GROMACS .gro file of C-alpha atoms in nm:
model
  214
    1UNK     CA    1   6.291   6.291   6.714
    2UNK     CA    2   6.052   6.514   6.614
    3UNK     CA    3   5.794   6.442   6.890
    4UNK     CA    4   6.083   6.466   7.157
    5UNK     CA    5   6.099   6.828   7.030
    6UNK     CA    6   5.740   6.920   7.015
    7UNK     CA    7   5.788   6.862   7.397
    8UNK     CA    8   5.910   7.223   7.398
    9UNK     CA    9   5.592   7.327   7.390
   10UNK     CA   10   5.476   7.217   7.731
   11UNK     CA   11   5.783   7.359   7.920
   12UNK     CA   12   5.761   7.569   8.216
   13UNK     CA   13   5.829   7.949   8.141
   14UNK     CA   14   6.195   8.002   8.110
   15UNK     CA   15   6.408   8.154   8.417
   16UNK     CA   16   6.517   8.507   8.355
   17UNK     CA   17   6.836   8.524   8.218
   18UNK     CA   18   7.136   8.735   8.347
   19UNK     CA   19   7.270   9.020   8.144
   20UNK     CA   20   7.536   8.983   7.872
   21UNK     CA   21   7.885   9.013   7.991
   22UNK     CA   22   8.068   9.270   7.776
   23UNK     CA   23   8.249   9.103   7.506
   24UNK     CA   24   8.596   9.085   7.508
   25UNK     CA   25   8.923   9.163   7.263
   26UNK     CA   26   8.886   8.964   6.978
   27UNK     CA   27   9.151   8.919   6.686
   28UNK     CA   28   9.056   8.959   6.354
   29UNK     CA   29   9.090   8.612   6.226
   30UNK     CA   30   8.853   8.514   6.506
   31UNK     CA   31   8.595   8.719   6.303
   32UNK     CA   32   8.674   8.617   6.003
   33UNK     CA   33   8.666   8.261   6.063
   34UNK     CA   34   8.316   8.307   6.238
   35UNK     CA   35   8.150   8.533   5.953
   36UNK     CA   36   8.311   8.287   5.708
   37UNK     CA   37   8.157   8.015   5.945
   38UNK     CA   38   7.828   8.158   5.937
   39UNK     CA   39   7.729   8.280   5.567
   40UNK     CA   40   7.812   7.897   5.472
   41UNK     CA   41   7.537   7.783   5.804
   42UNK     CA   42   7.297   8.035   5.653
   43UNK     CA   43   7.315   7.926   5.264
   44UNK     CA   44   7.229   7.632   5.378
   45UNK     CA   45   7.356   7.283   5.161
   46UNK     CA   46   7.591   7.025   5.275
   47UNK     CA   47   7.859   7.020   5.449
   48UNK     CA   48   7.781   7.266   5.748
   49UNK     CA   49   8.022   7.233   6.019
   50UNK     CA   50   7.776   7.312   6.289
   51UNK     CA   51   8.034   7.242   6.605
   52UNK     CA   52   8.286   7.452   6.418
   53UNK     CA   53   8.016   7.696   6.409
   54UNK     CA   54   7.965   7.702   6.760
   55UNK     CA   55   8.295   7.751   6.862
   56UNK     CA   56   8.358   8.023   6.644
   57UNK     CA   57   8.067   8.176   6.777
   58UNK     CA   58   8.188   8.146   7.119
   59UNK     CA   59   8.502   8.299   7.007
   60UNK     CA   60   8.384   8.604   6.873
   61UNK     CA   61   8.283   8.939   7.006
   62UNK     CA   62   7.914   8.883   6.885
   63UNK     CA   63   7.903   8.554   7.175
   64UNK     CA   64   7.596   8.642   7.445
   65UNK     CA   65   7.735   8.401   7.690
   66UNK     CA   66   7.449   8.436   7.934
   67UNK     CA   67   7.176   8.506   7.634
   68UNK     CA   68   7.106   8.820   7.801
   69UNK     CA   69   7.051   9.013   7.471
   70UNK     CA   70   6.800   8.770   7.328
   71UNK     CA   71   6.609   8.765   7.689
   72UNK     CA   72   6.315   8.924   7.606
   73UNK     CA   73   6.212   8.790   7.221
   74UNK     CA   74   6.304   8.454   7.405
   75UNK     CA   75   6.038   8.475   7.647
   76UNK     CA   76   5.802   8.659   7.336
   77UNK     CA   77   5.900   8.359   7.138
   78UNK     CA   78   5.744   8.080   7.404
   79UNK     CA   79   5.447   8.273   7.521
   80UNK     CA   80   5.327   8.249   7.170
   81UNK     CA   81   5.426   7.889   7.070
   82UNK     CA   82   5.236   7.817   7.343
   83UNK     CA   83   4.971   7.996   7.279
   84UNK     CA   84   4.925   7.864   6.913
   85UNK     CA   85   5.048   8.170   6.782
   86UNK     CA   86   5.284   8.047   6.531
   87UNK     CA   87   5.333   8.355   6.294
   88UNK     CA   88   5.435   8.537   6.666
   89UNK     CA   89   5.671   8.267   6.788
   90UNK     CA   90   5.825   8.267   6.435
   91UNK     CA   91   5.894   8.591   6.424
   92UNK     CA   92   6.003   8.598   6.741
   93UNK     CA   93   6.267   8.303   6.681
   94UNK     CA   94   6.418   8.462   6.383
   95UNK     CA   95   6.484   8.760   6.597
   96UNK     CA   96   6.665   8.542   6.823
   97UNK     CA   97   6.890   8.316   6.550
   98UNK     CA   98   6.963   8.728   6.403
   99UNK     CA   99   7.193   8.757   6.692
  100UNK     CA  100   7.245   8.365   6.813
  101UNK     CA  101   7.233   8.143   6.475
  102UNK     CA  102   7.323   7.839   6.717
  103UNK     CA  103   7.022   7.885   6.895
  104UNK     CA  104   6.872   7.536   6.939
  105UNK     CA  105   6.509   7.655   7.096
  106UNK     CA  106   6.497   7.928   6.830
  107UNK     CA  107   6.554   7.719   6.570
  108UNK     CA  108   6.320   7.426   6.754
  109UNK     CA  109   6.052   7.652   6.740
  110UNK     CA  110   6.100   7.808   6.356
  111UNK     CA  111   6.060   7.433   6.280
  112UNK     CA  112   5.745   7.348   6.468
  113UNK     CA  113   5.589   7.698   6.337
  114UNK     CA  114   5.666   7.676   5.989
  115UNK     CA  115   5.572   7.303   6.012
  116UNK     CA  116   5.224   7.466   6.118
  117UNK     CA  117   5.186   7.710   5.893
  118UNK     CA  118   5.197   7.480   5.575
  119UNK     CA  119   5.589   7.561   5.482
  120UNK     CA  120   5.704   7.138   5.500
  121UNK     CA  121   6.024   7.252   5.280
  122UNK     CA  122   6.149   7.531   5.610
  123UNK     CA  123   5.994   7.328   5.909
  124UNK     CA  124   6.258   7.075   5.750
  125UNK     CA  125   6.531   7.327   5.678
  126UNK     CA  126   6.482   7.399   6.057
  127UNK     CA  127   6.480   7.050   6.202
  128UNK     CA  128   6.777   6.931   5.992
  129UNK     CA  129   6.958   7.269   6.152
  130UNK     CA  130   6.839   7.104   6.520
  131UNK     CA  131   7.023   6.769   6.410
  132UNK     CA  132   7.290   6.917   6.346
  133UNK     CA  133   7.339   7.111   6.634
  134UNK     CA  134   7.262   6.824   6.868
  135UNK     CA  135   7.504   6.585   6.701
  136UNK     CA  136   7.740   6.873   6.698
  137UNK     CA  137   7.711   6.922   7.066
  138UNK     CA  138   7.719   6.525   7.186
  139UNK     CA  139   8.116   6.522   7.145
  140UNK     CA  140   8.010   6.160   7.363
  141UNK     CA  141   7.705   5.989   7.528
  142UNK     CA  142   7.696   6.224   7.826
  143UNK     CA  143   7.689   5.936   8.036
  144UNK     CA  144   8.021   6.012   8.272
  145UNK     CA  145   8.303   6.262   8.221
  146UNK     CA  146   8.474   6.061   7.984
  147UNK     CA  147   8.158   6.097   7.753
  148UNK     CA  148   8.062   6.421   7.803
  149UNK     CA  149   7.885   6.670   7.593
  150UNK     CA  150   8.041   6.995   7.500
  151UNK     CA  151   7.844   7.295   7.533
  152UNK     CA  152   7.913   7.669   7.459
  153UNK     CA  153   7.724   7.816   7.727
  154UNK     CA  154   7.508   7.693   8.035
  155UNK     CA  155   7.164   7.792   7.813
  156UNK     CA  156   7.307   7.560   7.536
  157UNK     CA  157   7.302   7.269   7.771
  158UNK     CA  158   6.925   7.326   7.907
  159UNK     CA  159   6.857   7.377   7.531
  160UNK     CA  160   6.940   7.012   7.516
  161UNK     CA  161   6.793   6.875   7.748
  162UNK     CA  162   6.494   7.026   7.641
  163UNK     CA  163   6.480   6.933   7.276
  164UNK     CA  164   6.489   6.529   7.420
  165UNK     CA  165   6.177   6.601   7.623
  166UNK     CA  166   6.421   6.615   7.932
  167UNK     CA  167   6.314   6.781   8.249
  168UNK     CA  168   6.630   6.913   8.453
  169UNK     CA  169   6.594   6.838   8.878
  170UNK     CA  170   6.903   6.932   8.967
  171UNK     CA  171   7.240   7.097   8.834
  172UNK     CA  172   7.614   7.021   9.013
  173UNK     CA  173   7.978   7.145   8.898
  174UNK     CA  174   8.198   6.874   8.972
  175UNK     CA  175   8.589   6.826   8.868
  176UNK     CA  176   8.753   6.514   8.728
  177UNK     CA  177   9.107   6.462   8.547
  178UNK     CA  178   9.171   6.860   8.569
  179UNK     CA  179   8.844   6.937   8.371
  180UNK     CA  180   8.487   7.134   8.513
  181UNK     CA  181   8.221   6.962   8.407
  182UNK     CA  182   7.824   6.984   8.509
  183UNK     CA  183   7.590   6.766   8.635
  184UNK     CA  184   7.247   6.708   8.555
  185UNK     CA  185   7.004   6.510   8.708
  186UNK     CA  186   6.681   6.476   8.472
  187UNK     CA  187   6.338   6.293   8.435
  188UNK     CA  188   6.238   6.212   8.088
  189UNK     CA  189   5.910   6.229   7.921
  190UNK     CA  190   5.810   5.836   8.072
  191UNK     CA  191   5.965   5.912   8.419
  192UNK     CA  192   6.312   5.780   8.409
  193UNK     CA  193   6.579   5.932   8.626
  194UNK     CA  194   6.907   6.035   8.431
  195UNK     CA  195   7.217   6.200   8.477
  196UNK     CA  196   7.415   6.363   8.203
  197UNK     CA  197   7.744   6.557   8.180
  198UNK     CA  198   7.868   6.834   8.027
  199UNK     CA  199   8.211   6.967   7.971
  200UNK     CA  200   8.222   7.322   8.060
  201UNK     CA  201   8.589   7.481   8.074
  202UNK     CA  202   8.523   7.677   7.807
  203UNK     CA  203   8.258   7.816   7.939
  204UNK     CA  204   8.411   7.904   8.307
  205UNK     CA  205   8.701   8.025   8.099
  206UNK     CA  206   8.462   8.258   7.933
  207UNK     CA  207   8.309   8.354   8.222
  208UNK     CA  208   8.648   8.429   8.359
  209UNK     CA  209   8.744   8.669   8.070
  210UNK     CA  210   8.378   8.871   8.115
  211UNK     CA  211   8.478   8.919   8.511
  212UNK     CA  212   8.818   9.049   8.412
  213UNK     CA  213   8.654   9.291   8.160
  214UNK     CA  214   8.480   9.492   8.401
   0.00000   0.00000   0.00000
């Protein structure tokens, strides 16, 4: 696992990102739930509901749907992981999982830089976080509809792909049994061809609600 995720490191530079869409009305016990959600993720200990998490997240008014606000420590972030600058790309990540504690490549790289930087008991703090997120995430095998993943937002699904040393060729939105799913053709690290789904309603409905706002 953990050499599938070091294969972050050798990515192509990231796309630029759209801007945030406005966040929405939210209710109360939304935000509740969420905060209530995420001081239990950030103590840390058993028990951490990670795809409740994540869909609180998406539910509240802090959600960056398109990761717009995180853009630019994002980019910060992989320049110096790259570069071997690990105190940087730490710094960097924590800026990110500030305003997006579901952030898989955030918390990817916190693990690989603390790992270098001599701190074993937070590199593992980190990579049990990126477990937990994946599992949360592969709702099946991703191997048809039927078995698809469930992802909060289009990043979140490139996020995955990425932490399995997955390189993404192509991208489709299909339909099947009254559900949006996408597509995506990949290569993996030894040069297989793969195709994985991912259901995305929630995310078109989201994407609905930010076009409505404006």
């Amino acid at each position: 696992m953990r050499k599938a995720l070091a294969a972050l490191l050798f990515l192509a530079a990231l796309a630029a990102l759209a801007p945030a869409a406005p966040a929405a009305a939210f209710d109360g016990a939304s935000e509740m739930r969420y905060q209530t959600l995420l001081a239990a993720a950030k103590a840390g200990g058993p028990g951490v509901d990670w795809g409740a998490l994540r869909m609180a997240y998406s539910d509240s008014a802090e959600f960056d749907l398109t990761g717009g606000r995180t853009d630019a420590p994002r980019k910060a972030m992989f320049a110096a992981i790259n570069a071997g600058d690990f105190k940087t790309a730490l710094v960097q990540a924590r800026l990110i999982l500030d305003q997006d504690y579901v952030d898989i490549d955030a918390h990817v790289v916190a693990d690989l830089a603390q790992g270098q930087l001599g701190d074993a008991a937070g590199a593992k703090r980190e990579h049990d976080i990126v477990v937990g997120l994946l599992r949360s995430i592969r709702t099946g095998d991703g191997s048809s509809p039927a078995q698809a993943f469930t992802p909060i937002s289009v990043g979140e699904e490139y996020a995955v792909m990425r932490a399995f040393a997955m390189k993404v060729s192509d991208q489709a939105l299909i339909q099947a049994a009254g559900h949006s799913y996408d597509k995506l053709d990949v290569t993996d690290s030894d040069g297989k061809t793969l195709t994985f789904y991912f259901l995305i309603d929630r995310i078109i409905a989201a994407e609905g609600a930010g076009l409505q706002s404006h």
